[in-house]
Short mmCIF file of C-alpha atoms and ligand atoms in Angstrom, two decimals:
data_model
loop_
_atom_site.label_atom_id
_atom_site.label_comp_id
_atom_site.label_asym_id
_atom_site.label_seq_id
_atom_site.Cartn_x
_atom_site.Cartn_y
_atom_site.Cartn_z
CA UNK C 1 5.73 -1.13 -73.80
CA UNK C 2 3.06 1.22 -72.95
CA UNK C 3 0.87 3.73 -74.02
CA UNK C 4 -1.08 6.54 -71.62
CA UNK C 5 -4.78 5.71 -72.37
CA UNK C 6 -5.45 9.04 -70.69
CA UNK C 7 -3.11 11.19 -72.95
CA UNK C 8 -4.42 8.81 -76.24
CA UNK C 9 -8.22 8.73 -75.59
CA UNK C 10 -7.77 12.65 -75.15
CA UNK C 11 -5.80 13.03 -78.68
CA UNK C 12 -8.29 10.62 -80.18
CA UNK C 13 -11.56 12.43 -79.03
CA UNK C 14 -9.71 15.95 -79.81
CA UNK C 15 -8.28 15.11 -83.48
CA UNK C 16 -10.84 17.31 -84.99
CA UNK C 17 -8.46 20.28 -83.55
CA UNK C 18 -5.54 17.90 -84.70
CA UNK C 19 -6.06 17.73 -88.26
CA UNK C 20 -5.51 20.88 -88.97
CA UNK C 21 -1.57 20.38 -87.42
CA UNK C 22 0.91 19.79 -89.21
CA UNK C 23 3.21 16.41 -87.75
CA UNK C 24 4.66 17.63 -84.40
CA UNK C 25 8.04 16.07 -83.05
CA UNK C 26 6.91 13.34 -80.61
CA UNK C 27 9.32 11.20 -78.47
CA UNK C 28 7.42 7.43 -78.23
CA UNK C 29 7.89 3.80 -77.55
CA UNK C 30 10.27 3.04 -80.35
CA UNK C 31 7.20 0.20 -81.66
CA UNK C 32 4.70 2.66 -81.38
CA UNK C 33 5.90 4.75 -83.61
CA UNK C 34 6.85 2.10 -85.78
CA UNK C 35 3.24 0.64 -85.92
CA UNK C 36 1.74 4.25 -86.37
CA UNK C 37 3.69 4.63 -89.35
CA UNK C 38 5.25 7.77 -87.79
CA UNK C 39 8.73 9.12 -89.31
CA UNK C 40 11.30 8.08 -86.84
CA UNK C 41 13.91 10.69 -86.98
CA UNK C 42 16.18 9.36 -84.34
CA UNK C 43 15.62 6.09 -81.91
CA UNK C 44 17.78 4.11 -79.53
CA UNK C 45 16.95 0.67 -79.01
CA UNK C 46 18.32 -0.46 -75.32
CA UNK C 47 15.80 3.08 -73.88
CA UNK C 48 13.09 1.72 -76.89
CA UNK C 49 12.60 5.18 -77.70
CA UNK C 50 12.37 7.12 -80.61
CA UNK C 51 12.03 10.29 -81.72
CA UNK C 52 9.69 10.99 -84.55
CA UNK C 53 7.23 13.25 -86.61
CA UNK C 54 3.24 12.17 -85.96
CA UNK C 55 1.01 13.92 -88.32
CA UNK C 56 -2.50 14.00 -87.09
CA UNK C 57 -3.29 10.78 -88.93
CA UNK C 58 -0.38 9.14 -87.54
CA UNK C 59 -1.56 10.89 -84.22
CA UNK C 60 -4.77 8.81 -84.78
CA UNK C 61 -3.33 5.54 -85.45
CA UNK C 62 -1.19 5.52 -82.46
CA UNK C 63 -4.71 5.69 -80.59
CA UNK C 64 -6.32 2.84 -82.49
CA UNK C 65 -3.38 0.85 -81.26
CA UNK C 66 -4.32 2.09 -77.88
CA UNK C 67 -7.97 1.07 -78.01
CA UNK C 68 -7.05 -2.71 -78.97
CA UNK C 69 -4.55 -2.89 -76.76
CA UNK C 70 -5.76 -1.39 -74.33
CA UNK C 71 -2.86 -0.18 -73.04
CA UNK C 72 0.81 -0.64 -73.92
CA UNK C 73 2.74 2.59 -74.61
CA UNK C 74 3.03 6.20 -74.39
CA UNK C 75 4.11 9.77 -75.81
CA UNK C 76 5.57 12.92 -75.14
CA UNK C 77 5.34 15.84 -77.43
CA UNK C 78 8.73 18.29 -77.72
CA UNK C 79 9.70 21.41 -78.86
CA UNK C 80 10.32 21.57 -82.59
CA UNK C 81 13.37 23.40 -81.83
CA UNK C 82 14.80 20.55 -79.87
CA UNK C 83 17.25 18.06 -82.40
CA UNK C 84 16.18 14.51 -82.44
CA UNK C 85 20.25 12.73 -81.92
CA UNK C 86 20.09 15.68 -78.99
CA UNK C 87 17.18 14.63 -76.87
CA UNK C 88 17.88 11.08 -77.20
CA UNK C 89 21.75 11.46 -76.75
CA UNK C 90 21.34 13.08 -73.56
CA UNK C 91 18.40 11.69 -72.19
CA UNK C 92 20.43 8.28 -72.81
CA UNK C 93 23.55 9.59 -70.73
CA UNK C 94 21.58 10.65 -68.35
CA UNK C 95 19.73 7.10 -67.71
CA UNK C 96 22.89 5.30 -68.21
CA UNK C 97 24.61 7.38 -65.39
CA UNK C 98 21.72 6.18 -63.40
CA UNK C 99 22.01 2.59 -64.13
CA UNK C 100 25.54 2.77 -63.38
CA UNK C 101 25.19 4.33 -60.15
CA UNK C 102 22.25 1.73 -59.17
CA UNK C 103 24.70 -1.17 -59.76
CA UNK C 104 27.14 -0.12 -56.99
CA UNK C 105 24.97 1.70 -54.83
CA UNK C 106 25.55 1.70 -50.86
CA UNK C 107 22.46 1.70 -48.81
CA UNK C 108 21.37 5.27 -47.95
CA UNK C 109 20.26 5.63 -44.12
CA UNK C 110 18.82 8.92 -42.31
CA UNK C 111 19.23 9.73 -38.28
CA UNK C 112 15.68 10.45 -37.13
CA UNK C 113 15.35 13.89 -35.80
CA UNK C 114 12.68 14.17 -33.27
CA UNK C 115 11.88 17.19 -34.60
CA UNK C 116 10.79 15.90 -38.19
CA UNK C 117 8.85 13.12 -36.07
CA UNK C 118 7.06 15.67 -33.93
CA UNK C 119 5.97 17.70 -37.49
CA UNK C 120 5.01 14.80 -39.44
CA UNK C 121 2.47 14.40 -36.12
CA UNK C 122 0.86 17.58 -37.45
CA UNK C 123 -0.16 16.69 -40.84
CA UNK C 124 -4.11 16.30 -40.69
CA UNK C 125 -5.57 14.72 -43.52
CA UNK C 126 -8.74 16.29 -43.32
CA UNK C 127 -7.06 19.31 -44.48
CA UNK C 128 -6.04 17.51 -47.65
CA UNK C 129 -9.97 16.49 -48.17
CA UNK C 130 -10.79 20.04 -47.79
CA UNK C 131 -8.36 21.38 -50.61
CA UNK C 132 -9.16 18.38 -53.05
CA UNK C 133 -13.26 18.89 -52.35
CA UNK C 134 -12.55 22.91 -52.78
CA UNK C 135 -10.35 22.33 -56.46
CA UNK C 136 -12.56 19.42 -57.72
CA UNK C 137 -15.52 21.51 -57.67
CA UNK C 138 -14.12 23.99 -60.01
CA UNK C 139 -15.89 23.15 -63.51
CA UNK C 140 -12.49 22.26 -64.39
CA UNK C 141 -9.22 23.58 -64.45
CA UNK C 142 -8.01 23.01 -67.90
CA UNK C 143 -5.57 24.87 -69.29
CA UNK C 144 -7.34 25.60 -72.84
CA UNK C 145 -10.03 26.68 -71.12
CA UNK C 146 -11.40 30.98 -72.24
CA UNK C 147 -10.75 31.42 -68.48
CA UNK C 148 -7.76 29.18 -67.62
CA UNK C 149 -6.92 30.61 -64.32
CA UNK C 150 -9.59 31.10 -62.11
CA UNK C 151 -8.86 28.35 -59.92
CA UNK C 152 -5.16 29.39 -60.02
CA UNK C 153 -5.74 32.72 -58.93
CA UNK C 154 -7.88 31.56 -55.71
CA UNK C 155 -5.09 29.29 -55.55
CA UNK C 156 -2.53 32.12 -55.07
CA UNK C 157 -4.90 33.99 -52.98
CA UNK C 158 -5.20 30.99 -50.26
CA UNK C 159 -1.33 30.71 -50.34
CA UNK C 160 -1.07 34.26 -49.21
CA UNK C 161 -3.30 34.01 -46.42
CA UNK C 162 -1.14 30.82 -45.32
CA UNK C 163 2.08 33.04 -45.70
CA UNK C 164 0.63 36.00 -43.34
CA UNK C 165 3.53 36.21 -40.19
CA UNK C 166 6.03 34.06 -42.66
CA UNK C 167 9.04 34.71 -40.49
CA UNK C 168 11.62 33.67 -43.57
CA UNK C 169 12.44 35.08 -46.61
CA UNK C 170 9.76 34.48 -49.26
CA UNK C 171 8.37 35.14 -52.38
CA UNK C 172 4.80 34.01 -54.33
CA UNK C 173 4.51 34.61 -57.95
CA UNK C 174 2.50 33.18 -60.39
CA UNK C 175 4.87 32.22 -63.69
CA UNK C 176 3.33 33.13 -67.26
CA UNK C 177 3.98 30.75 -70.02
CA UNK C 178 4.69 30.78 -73.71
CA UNK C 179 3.18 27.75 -74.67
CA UNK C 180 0.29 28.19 -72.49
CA UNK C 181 -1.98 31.78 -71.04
CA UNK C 182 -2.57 29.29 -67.64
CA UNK C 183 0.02 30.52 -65.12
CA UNK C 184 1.74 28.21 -62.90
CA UNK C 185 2.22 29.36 -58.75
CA UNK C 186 6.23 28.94 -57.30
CA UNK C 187 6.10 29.79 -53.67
CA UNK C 188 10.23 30.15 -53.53
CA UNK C 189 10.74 29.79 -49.45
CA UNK C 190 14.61 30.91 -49.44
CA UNK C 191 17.14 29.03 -47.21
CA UNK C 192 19.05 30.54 -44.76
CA UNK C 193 22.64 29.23 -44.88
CA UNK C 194 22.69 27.57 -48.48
CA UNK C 195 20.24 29.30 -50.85
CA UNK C 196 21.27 28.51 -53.90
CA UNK C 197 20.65 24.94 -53.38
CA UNK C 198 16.98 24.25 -53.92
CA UNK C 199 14.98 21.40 -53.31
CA UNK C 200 11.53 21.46 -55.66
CA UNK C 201 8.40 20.12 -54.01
CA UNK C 202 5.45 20.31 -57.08
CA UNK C 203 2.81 18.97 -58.74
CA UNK C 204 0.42 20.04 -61.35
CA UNK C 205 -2.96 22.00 -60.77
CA UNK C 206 -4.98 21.88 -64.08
CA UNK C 207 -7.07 19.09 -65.15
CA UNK C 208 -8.75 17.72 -68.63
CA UNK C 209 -11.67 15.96 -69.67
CA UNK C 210 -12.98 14.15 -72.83
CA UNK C 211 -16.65 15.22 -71.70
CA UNK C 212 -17.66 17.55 -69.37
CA UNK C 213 -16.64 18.49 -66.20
CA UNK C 214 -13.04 17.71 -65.10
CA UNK C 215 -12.98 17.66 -61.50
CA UNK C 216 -9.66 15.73 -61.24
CA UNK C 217 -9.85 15.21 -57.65
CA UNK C 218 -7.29 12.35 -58.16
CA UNK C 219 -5.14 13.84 -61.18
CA UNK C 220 -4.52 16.06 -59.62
CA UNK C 221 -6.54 17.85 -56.76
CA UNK C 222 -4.39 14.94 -54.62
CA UNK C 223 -1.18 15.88 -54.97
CA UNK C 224 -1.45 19.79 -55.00
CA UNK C 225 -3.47 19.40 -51.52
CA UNK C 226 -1.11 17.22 -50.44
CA UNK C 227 2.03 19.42 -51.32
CA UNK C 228 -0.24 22.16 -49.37
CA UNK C 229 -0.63 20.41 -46.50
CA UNK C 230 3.33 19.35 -45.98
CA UNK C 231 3.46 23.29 -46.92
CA UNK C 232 1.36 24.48 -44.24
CA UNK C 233 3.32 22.25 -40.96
CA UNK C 234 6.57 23.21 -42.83
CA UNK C 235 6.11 26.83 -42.50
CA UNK C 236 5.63 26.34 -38.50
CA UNK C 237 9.11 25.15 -38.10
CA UNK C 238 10.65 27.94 -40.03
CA UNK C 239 12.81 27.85 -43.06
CA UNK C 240 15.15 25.45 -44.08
CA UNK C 241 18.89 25.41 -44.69
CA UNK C 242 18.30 25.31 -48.53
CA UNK C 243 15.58 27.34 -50.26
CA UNK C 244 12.56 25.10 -50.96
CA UNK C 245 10.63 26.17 -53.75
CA UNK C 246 6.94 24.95 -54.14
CA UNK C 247 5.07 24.40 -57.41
CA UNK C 248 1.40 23.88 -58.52
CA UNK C 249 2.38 23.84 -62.55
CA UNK C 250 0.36 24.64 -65.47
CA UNK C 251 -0.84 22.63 -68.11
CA UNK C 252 0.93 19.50 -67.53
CA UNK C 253 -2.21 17.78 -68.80
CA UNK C 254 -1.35 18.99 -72.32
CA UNK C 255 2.14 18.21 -72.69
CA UNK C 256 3.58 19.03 -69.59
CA UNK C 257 4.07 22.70 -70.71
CA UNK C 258 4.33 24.58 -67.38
CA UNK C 259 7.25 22.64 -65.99
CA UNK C 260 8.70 22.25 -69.31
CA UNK C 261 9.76 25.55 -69.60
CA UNK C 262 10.09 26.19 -66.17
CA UNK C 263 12.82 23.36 -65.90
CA UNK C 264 14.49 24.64 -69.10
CA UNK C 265 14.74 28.02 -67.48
CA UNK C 266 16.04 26.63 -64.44
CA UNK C 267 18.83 24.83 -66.99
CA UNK C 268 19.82 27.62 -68.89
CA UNK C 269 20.13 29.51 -65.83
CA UNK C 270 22.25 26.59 -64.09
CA UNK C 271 20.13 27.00 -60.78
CA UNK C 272 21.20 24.79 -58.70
CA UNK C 273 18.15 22.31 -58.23
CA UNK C 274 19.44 19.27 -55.77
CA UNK C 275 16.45 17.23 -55.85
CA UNK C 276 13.01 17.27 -57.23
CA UNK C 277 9.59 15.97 -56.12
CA UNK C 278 6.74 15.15 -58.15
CA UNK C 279 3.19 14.46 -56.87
CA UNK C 280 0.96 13.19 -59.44
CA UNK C 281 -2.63 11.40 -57.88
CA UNK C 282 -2.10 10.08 -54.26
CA UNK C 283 -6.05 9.81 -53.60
CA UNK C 284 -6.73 6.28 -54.90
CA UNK C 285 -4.99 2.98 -52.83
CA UNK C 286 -5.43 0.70 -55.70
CA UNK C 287 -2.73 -1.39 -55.16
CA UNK C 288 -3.70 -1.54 -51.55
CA UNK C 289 -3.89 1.47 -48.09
CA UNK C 290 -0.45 2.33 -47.51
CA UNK C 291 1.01 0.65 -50.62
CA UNK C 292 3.08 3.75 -52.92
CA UNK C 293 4.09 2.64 -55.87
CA UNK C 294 7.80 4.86 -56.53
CA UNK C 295 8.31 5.44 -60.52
CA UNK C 296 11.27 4.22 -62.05
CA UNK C 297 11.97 5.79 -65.35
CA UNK C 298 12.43 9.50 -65.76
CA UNK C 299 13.57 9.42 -61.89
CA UNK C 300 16.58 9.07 -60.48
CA UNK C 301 18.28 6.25 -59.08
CA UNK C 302 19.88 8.21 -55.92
CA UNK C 303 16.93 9.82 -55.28
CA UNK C 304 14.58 6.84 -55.02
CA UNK C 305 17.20 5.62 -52.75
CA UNK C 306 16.98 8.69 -50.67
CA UNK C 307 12.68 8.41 -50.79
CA UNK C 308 13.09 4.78 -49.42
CA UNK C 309 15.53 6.04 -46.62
CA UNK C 310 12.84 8.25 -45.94
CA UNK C 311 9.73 6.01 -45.89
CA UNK C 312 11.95 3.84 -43.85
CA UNK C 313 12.62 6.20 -41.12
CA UNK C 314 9.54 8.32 -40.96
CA UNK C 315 6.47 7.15 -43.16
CA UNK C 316 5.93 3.07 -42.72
CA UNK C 317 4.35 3.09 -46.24
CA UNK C 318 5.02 0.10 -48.47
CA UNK C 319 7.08 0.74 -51.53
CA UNK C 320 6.88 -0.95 -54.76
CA UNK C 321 8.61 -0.20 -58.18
CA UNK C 322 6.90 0.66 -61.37
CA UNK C 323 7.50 2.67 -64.50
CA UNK C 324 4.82 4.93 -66.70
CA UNK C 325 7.11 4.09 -70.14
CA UNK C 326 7.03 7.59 -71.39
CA UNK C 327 7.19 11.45 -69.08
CA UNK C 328 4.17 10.56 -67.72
CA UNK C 329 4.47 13.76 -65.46
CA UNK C 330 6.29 16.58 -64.68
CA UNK C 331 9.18 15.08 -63.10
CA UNK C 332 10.22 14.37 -66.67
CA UNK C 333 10.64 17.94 -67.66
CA UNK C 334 13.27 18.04 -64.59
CA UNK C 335 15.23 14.90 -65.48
CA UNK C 336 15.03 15.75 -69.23
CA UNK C 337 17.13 18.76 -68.34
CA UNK C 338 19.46 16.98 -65.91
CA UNK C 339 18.03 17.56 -62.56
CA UNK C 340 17.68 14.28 -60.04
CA UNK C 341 13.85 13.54 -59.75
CA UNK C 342 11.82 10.99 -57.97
CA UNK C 343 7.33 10.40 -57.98
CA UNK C 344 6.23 8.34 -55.35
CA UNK C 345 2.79 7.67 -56.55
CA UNK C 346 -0.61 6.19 -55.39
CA UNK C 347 -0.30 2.19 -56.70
CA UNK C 348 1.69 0.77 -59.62
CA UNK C 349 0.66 1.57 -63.33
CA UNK C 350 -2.16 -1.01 -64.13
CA UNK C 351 -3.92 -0.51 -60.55
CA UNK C 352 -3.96 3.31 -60.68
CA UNK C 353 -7.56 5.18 -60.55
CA UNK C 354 -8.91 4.74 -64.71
CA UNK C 355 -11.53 7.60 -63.57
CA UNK C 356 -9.09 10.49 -64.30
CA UNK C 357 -9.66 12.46 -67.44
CA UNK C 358 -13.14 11.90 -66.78
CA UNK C 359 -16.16 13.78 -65.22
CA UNK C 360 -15.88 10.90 -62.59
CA UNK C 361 -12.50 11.73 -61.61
CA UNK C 362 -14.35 12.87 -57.97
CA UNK C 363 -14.12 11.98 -54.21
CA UNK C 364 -16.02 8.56 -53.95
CA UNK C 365 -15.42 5.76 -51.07
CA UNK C 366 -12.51 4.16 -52.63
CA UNK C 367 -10.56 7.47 -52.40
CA UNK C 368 -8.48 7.52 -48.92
CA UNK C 369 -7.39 10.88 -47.30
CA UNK C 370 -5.16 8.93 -45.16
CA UNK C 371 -3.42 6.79 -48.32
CA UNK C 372 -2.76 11.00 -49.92
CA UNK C 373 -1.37 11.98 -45.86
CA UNK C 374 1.55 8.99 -46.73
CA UNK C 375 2.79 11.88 -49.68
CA UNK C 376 2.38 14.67 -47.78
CA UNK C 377 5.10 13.41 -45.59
CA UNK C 378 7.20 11.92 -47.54
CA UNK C 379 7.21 16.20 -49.08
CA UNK C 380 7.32 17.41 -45.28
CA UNK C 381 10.43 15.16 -44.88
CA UNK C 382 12.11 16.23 -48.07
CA UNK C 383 11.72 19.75 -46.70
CA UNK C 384 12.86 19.50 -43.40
CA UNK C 385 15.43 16.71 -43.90
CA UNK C 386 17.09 17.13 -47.22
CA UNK C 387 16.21 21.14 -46.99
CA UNK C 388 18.46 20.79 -44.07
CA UNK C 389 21.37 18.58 -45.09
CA UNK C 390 24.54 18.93 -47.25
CA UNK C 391 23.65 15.52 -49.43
CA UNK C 392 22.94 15.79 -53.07
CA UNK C 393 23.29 13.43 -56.11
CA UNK C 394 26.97 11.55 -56.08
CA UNK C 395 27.24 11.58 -59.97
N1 LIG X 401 -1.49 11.86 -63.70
C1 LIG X 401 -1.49 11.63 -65.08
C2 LIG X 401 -0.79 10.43 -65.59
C3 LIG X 401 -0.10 9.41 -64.82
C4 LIG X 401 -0.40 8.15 -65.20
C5 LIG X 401 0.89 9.58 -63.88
C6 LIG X 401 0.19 7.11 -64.62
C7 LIG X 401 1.50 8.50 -63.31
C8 LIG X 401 1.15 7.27 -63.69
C9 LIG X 401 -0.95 12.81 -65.83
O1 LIG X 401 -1.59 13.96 -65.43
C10 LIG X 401 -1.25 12.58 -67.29
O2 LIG X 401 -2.35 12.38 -67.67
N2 LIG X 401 -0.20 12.57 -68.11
C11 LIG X 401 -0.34 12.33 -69.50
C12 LIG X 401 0.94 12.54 -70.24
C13 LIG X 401 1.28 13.98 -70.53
C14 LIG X 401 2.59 14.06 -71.28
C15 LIG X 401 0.17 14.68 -71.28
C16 LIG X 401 -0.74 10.87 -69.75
O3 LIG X 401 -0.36 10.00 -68.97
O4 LIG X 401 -1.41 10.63 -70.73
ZN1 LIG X 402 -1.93 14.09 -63.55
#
């Protein structure tokens, strides 16, 4: 069982704002929602999930149980329009497709294309310090900040430069919100032969803070310089088969709202979305340089297969297995709605950076450019290799 300290300590030192809600539909360890005293609507036991109603008290209590735990358990907070047997039902189907697929699994292997070798040669990591040393000195990027996208807006503006003698088919927009003003960026790079299949490279831009500035140069300066970085050497070998669309999403820091309704658009629209790619921190090597720790809940079990093919053939890194026990990230709003995810991330839970959220969430000697370059090519790879191929999830 766990619980996001980051997510809880930020509900905990915000519950002034909170007690004026009303009790919002939160999906949570099964326990944890027992132990809050929450009103469990709907739960299954084999996921330990449940779906309930926290009022701001309850809200409260979950984060005592945080602080003497320290750790063991997290939430998500949904739609109100969403049923609770719905969202558990499916997301249940969903994993148990997974696990079944995971018990007879063949070995995935990829031919290695000099090509891909030859770009992955081009990554420079000092262009991934540059980008994370540029966003982290924002005063923060939060999403409920009175000017929420300042930073995205510069964003946009260096993505144009990059796309100046493009010579694909492209498109840069920045994507409003309901449940947020901050805008998320899609840089939608179309494929030639098969461009209704699209392969989604993203991670989120904003940051949060309990107290004052949130440079989130980790979480997540990291992973949007590092998606940049596989951007900028992909755009030098031209577009792919398959459209590959880019993301820097909004708010994911609050409740993953940018992607959330991006990847319920994407749903109701049945787009066509073969795989999906979340970075999420890839600054901090705390379970060791070159050591990735690859998520295992909310992700999905071919695709994990298809990032280890990868890191086999092209990156070297070492791969462990973890799990966040709740969405800890976008990649959840994709596999919520049915699309095949995967988050190769920067150690396993417990030996992540415990600066983010935090004014000290900044570039300090334990950071390593080279540990974030590891991501950026596991996204060039995804790009050029799957952007290129027929493959997509078997079930
Ligand atoms: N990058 C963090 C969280 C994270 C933690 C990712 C561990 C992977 C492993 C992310 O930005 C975040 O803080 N997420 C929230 C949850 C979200 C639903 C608000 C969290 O973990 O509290
Ligand atoms: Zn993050």
């Amino acid at each position: 069982m766990k619980l996001s300290p980051f997510f809880l300590v930020t509900l905990f030192s915000l519950s002034a704002f909170a007690k004026t809600d009303p009790a919002k539909p939160v999906l949570a360890s099964l326990n944890v929602l027992q132990a809050a005293g929450a009103k469990v609507v709907s739960s299954d036991a084999g996921l330990n999930l449940g779906y309930g109603l926290a009022n701001p008290a309850q809200q409260e209590k979950i984060s005592e149980i945080m602080h003497e735990n320290g750790r063991c358990g997290g939430f998500e907070s949904l739609s109100p329009d969403l049923k609770a047997g719905d969202v558990l039902a499916s997301l249940k189907s969903l994993v148990e497709k997974d696990r079944a697929y995971a018990k007879k699994r063949k070995l995935l292997t990829l031919e290695k294309k000099p090509e891909i070798v030859a770009a992955l040669k081009e990554l420079d990591e000092n262009n991934i310090r540059t980008t994370v040393e540029w966003l982290a000195a924002f005063p923060n990027r939060y999403n409920k900040d009175p000017r929420p996208n300042v930073h995205v807006d510069q964003f946009e503006g260096r993505l144009r430069n990059l796309m100046t003698g493009f010579r694909g088919s492209w498109k840069l927009e920045q994507i409003a919100h309901t449940s947020t003003q901050q805008k998320s960026l899609r840089l939608h790079i179309e494929g030639t032969t098969r461009p209704r299949q699209i392969v989604v490279i993203g991670g989120h831009l904003d940051s949060i803070s309990r107290m004052g500035n949130a440079p989130g140069a980790d979480d997540n300066a990291s992973g949007s310089a590092s998606i940049l970085e596989a951007l900028r050497v992909f755009l030098s070998k031209g577009p792919a088969e398959r459209t590959i669309e880019f993301f820097w999403y909004a708010g994911e820091e609050s409740g993953l709202l940018g992607s959330k309704e991006i990847a319920g658009k994407y749903k109701a629209e049945t787009k066509n979305v073969v795989a999906v790619l979340q970075l999420d921190m890839t600054l901090f090597p705390g379970a060791g340089q070159g050591v990735i720790g690859s998520m295992e809940d909310f992700t999905s079990a071919w695709l994990r297969d298809y990032v280890v093919a990868v890191n086999d053939t092209y990156v070297g890194a070492q791969l462990i297995t973890d799990t966040c026990g709740y969405g800890c990230s976008d990649h959840a709003s994709w596999y919520r709605q049915g699309f095949p995810t995967v988050m190769p991330f920067e150690a396993d839970f417990d030996r992540m950076n415990h600066n983010i959220h935090t004014a000290g969430d900044v570039i300090d000697t334990r950071m390593s450019f080279a540990h974030s370059l590891m991501f950026a090519k596991i996204a060039l790879v995804m790009a050029m290799d799957l952007g290129n191929s027929t493959a997509s999830q078997p079930y």
